[in-house]
Coordinates of C-alpha atoms and ligand atoms in Angstrom, one line a residue:
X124 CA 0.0 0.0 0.0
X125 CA 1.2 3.5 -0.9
X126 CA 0.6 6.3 1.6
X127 CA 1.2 10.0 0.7
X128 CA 0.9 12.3 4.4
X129 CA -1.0 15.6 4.0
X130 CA -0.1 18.2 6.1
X131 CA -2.8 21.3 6.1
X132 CA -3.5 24.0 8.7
X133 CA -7.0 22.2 9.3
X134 CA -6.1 18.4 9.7
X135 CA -2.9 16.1 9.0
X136 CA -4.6 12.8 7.1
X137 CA -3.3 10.0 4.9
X138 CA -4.5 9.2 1.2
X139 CA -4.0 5.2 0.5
X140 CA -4.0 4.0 -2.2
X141 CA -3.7 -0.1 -3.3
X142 CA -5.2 -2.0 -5.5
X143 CA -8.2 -3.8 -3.9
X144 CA -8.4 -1.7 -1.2
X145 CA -12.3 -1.0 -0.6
X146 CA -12.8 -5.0 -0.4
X147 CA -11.2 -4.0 3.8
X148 CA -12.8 -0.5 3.8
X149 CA -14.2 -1.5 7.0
X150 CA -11.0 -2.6 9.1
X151 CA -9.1 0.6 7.4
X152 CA -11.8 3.0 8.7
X153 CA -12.1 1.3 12.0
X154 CA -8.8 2.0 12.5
X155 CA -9.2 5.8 12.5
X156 CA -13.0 6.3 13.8
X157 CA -14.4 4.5 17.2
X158 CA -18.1 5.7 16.9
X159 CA -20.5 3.6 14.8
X160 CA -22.8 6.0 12.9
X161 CA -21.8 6.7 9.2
X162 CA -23.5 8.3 5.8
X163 CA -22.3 7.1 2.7
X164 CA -23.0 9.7 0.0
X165 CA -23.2 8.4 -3.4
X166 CA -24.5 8.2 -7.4
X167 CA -26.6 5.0 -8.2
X168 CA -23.9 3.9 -10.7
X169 CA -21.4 3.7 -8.5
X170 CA -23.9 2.4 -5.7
X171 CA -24.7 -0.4 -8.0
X172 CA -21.6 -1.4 -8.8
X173 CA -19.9 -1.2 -5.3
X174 CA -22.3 -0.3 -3.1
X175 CA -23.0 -3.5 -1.6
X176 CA -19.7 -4.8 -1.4
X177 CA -18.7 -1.4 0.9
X178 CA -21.6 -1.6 2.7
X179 CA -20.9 -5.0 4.0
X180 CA -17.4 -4.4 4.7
X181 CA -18.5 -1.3 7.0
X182 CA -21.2 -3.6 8.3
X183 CA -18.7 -6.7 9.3
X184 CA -16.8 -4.4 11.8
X185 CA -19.9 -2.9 13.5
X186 CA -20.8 0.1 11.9
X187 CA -24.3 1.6 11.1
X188 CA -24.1 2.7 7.8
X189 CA -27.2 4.5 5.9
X190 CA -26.5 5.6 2.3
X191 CA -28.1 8.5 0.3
X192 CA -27.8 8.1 -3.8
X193 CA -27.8 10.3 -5.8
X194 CA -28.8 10.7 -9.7
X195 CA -25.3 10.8 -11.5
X196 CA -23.9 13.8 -13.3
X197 CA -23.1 17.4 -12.8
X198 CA -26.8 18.6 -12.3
X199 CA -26.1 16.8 -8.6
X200 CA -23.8 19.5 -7.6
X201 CA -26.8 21.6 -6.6
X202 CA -28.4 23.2 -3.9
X203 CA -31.9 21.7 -4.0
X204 CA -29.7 18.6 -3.6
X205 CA -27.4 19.7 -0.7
X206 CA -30.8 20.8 0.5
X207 CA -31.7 16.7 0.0
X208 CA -28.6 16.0 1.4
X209 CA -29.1 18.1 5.0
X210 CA -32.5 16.1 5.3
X211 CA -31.2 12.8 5.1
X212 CA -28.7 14.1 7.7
X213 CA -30.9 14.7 10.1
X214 CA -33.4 11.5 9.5
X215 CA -29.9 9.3 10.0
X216 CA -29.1 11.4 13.0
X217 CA -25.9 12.9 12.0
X218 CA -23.9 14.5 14.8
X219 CA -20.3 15.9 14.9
X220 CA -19.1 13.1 16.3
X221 CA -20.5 10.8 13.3
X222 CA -19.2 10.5 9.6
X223 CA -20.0 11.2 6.2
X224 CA -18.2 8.6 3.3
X225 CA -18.5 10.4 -0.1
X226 CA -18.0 7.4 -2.3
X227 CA -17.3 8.7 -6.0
X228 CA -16.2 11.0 -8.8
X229 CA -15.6 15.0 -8.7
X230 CA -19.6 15.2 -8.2
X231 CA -20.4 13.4 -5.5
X232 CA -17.1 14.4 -3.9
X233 CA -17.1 18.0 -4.4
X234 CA -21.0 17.7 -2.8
X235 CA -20.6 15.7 0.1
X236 CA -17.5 17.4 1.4
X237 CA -19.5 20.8 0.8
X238 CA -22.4 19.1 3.0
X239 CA -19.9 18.1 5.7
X240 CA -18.2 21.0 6.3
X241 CA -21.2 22.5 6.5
X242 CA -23.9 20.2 8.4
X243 CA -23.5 21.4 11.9
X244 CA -20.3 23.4 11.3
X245 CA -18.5 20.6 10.3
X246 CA -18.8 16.6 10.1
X247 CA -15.6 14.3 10.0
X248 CA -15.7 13.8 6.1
X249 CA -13.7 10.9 4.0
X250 CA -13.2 10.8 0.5
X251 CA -13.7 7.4 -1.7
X252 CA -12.7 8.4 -5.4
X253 CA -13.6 6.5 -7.9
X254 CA -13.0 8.3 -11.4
X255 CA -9.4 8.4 -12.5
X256 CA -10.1 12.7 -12.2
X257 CA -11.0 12.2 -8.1
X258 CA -8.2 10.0 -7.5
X259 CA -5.7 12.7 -8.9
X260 CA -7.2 15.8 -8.8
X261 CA -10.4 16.3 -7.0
X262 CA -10.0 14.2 -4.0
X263 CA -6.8 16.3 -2.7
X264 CA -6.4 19.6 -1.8
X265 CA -9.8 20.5 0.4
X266 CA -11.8 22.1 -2.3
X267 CA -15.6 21.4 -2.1
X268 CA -18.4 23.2 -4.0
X269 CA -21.6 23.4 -5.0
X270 CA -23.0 25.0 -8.1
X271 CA -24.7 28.0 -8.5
X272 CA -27.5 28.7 -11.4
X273 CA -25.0 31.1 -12.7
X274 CA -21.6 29.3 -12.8
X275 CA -19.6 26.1 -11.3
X276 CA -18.5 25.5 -7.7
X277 CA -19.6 29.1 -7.1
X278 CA -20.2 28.3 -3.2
X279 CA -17.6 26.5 -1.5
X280 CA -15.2 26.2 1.5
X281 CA -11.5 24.6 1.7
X282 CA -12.3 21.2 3.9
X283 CA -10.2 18.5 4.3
X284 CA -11.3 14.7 4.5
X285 CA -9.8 12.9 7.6
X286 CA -8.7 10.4 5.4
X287 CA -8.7 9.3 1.5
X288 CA -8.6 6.1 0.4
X289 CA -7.9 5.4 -3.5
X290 CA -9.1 2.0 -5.1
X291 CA -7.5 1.9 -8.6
X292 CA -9.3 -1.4 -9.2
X293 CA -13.0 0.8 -9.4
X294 CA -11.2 2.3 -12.3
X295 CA -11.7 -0.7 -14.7
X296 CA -15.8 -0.6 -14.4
X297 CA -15.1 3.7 -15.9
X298 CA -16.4 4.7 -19.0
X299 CA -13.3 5.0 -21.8
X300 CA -14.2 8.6 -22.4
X301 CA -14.4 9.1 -18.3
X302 CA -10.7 7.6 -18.1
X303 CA -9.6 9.9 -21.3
X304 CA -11.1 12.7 -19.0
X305 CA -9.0 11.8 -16.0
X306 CA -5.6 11.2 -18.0
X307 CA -5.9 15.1 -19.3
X308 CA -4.7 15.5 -15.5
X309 CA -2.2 13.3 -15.5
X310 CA -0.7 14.9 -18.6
X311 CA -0.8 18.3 -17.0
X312 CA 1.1 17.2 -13.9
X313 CA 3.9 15.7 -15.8
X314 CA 3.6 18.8 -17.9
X315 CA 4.2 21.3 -15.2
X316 CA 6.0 19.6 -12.9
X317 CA 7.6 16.0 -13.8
X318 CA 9.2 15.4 -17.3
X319 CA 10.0 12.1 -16.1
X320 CA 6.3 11.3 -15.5
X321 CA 4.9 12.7 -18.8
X322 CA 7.8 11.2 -20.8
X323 CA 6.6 8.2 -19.2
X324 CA 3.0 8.7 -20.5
X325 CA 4.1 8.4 -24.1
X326 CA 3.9 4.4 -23.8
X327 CA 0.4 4.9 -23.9
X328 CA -2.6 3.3 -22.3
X329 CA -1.3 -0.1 -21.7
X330 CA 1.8 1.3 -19.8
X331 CA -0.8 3.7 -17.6
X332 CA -3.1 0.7 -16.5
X333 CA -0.1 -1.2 -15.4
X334 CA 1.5 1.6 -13.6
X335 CA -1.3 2.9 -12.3
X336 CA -1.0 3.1 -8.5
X337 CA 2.6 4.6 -9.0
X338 CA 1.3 7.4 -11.1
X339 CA -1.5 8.2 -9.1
X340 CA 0.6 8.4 -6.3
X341 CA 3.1 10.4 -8.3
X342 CA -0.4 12.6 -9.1
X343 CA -1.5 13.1 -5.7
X344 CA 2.4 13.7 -4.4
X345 CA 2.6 16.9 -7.0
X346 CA -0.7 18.4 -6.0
X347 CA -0.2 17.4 -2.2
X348 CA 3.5 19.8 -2.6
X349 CA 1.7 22.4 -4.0
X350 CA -1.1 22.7 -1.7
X351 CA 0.7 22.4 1.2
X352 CA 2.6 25.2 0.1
X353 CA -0.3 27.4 -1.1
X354 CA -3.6 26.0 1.0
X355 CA -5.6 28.7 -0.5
X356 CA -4.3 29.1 -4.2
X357 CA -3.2 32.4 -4.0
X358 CA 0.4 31.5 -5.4
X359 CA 1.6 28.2 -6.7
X360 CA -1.4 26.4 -6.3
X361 CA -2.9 28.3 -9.6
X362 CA 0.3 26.2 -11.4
X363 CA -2.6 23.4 -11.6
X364 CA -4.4 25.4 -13.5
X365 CA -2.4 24.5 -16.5
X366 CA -4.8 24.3 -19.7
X367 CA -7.9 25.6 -17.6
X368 CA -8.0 29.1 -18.9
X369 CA -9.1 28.4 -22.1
X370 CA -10.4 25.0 -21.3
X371 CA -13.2 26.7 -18.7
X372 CA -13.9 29.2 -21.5
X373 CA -13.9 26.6 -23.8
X374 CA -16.2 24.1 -21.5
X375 CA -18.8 27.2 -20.9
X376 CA -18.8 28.8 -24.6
X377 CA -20.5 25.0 -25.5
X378 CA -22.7 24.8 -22.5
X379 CA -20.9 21.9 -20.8
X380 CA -22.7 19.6 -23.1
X381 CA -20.1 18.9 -25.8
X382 CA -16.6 18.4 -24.4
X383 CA -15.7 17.1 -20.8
X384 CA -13.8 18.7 -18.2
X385 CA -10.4 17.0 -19.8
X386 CA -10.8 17.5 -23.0
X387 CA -11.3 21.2 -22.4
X388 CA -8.5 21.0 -21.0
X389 CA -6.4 19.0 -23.2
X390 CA -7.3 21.4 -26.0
X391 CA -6.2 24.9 -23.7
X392 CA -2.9 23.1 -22.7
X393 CA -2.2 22.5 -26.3
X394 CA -3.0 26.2 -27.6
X395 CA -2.0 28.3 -24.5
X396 CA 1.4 26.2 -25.6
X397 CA 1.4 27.7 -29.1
X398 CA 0.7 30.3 -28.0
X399 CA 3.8 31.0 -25.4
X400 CA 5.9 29.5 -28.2
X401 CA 5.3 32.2 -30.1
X402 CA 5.8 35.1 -27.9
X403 CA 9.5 33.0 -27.4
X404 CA 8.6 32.2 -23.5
X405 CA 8.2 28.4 -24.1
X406 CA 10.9 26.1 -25.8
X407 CA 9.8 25.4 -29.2
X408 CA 8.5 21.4 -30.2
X409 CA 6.5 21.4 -26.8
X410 CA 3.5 21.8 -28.1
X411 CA 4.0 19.8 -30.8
X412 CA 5.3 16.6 -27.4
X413 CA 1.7 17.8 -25.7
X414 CA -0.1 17.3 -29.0
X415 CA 1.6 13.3 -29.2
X416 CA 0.4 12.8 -26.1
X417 CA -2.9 13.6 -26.2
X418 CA -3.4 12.1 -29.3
X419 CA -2.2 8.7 -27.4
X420 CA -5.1 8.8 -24.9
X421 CA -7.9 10.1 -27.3
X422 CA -8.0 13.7 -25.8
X423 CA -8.8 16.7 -29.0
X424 CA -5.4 19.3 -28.7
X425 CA -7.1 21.4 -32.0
X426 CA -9.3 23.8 -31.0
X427 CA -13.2 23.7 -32.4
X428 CA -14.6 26.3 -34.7
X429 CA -15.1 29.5 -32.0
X430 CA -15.9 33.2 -31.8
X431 CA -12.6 34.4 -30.8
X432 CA -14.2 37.5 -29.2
X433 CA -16.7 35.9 -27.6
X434 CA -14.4 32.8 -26.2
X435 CA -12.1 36.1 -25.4
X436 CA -14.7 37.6 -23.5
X437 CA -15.5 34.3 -21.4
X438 CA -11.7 33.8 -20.6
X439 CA -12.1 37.6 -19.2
X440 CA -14.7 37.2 -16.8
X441 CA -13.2 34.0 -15.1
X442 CA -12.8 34.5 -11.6
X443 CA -9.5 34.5 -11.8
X444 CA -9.2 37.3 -13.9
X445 CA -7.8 39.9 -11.0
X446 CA -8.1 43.8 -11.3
X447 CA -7.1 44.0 -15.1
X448 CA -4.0 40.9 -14.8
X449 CA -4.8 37.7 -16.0
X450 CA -2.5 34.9 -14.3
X451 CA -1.8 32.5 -17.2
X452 CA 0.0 29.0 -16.8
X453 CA 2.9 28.8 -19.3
X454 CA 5.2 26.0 -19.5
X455 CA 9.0 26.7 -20.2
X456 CA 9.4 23.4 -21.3
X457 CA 8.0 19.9 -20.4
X458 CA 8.3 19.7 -16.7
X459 CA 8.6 23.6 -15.9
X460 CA 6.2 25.9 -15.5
X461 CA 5.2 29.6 -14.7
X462 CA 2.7 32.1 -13.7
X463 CA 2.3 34.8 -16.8
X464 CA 1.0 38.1 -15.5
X465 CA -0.5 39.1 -18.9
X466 CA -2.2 42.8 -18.6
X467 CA -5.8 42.3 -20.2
X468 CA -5.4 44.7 -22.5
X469 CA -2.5 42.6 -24.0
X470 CA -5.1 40.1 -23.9
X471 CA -6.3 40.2 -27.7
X472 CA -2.4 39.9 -29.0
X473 CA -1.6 37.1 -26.7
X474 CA -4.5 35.4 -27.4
X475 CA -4.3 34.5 -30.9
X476 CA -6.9 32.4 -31.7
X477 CA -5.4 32.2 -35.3
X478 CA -7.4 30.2 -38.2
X479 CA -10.5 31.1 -36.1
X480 CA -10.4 34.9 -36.0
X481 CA -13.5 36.7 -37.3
Ligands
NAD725 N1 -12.5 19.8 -5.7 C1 -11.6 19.9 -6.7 O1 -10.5 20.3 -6.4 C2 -12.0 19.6 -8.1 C3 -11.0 19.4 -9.0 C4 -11.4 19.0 -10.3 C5 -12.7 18.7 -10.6 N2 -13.7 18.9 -9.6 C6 -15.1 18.6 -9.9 O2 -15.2 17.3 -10.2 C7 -16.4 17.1 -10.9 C8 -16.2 16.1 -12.0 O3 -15.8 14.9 -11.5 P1 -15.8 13.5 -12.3 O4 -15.2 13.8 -13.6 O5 -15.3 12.5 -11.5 O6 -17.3 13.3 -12.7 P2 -18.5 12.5 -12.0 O7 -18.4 12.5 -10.5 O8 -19.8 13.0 -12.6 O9 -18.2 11.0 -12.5 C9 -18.3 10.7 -13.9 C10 -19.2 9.5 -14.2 O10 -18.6 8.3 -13.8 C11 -19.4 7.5 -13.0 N3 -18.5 6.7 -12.2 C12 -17.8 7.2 -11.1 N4 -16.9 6.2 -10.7 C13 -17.2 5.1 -11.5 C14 -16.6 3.8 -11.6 N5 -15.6 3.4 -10.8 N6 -17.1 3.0 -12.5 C15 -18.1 3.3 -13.3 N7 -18.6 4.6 -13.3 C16 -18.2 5.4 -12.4 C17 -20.3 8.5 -12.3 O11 -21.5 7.9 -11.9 C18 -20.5 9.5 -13.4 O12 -21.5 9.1 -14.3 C19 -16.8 18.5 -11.4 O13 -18.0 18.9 -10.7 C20 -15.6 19.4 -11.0 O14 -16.0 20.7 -10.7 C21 -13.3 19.3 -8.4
ZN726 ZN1 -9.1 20.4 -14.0

């Protein structure tokens, strides 16, 4: 078993992560929580598929476990279900001294962490990613939001888990585009961070199911550095957020209905890439390596037909867009990377949307 130490301001905890794991869920969390009331909080495809099997485990070692389900998908990240959420709280007779068990992706995890930290000022929380994306990305760091009508994970806190405990068995039942999704992660930790790593992910698919608890640990171990370092992404913590500022723009301009999360983002870490080769502050050919490697896992690196001024005026009114300087991830090379303060009004020349200009 590989364990990975997180040391935040809030909590100190542990991420595991084997192969197989969840079949002794119950033993492992016995060992860090003596009370015997839990909430698992979950989506019916991942209930059906392992649902049971946790249940019993919690079961065999005395615990009293109720479950809520949810319906899968993004539209679960809202506040008429939090709402849901609070109620089957208080019909199970949640206390602070229970715990909540948010068993799934980004959705389910991003929700029931919101709902513990909330729930009575706060409800010992622990995280059971199951999407290739939650095991890297979303299951570390203490982010957890909710949706608002008018944008994503507009309400949230920073709240740790007390522990996380990774499964990369679940990851065989994903969907190939979900998995596709989650390696657009993996490809931007190697690409800001670890050469090594994202030379590594050139052997394709085969290599990445073999290897997969040590590059999830290798995953979790950048963002774990980075966090701990910047808790509440003011600084280095926006590094992750290599690929995102066109790929949010990109993601909203379609309505989140025709490219996911990763392939967003796949497409923004290729072109931001061109990009800052152009204006000479990235080594050239490393666009051209992202573009190889993307094409390996099925991720898009072209971008679609777009507005340029309207995708320009999206990428303007992100959130992290502060008093006229936008903070852009550049790459010096494969393995390196920087935070760009680019004055918006610089922003149409930078932004070069090329073939696509109107
Ligand atoms: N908190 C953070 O730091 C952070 C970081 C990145 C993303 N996010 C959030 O994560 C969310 C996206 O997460 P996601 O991509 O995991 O999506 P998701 O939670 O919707 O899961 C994707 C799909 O896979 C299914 N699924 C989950 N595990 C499975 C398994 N083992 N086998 C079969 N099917 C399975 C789910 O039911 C769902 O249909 C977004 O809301 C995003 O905002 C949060
Ligand atoms: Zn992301």
């Amino acid at each position: 078993m590989k364990v990975l130490n997180i040391n935040t301001q809030q909590n100190n905890y542990n991420i595991y992560i084997e192969k197989g794991i969840l079949k002794n869920i119950g033993q492992l969390v016995r060992k860090i929580y003596n009370n015997r009331k839990i909430l698992i909080i979950t989506d019916s495809n991942v209930n059906s598929l392992y649902g049971v099997q946790i249940r019993a485990s919690l079961a065999a070692v005395g615990f009293d476990a109720s479950m809520v389900v949810l319906e899968p998908g993004e539209n679960s990240k809202s506040f008429n279900v939090l709402l849901d959420v609070y109620n089957e709280m208080i019909c199970s007779e949640i206390s602070r001294s229970s715990l909540i068990i948010g068993l799934g992706g980004g959705v389910v995890g991003d929700l029931s962490g919101f709902a513990a930290s909330t729930f009575l000022r706060g409800v010992p929380f622990i995280q059971i990613p199951t999407t290739l994306l939650a095991q890297v990305d979303s299951s570390i760091g203490g982010k957890v939001a909710v949706n608002l009508p008018s944008g994503k994970n507009l309400v949230g806190s920073f709240y740790h888990p007390v522990a996380v405990y990774i499964d990369p068995e679940v990851l065989g039942t994903l969907d190939k585009r979900f998995f596709s999704d989650g390696m657009a992660e993996v490809i931007k930790y190697g690409a800001i961070k670890n050469p090594k790593l994202f030379n590594q992910l050139s052997a394709g698919r085969e290599y990445v199911l073999e290897n997969i608890e040590d590059i999830i640990y290798n995953c979790c171990s950048i963002k774990k550095e980075v966090v701990e370092r910047d808790e509440r992404d003011f600084g280095e913590r926006m590094l992750l957020n290599f690929g995102h500022t066109i790929g949010h723009a990109i993601e909203k301009y379609f309505d989140y209905s025709t490219y996911t999360h990763g392939e967003a983002v796949a497409m923004g870490m290729h072109s931001i890439t061109e990009m800052s080769e152009k204006i000479g502050i990235t080594q050239q050919g490393t666009a051209s390596s992202i573009k190889n490697i993307l094409m390996k896992y099925n991720l898009p690196w072209e971008l679609p037909e777009i507005d340029s001024q309207k995708i320009l005026r999206t990428i303007l009114i992100d959130k992290k867009n502060l008093g006229g300087t936008l903070n852009l991830i550049l790459l010096k090379s494969i393995g390196e990377s920087t935070i760009y303060k680019l004055n918006t009004h610089d922003s149409e020349n930078f932004f070069d949307f090329g073939r696509f200009k109107n």
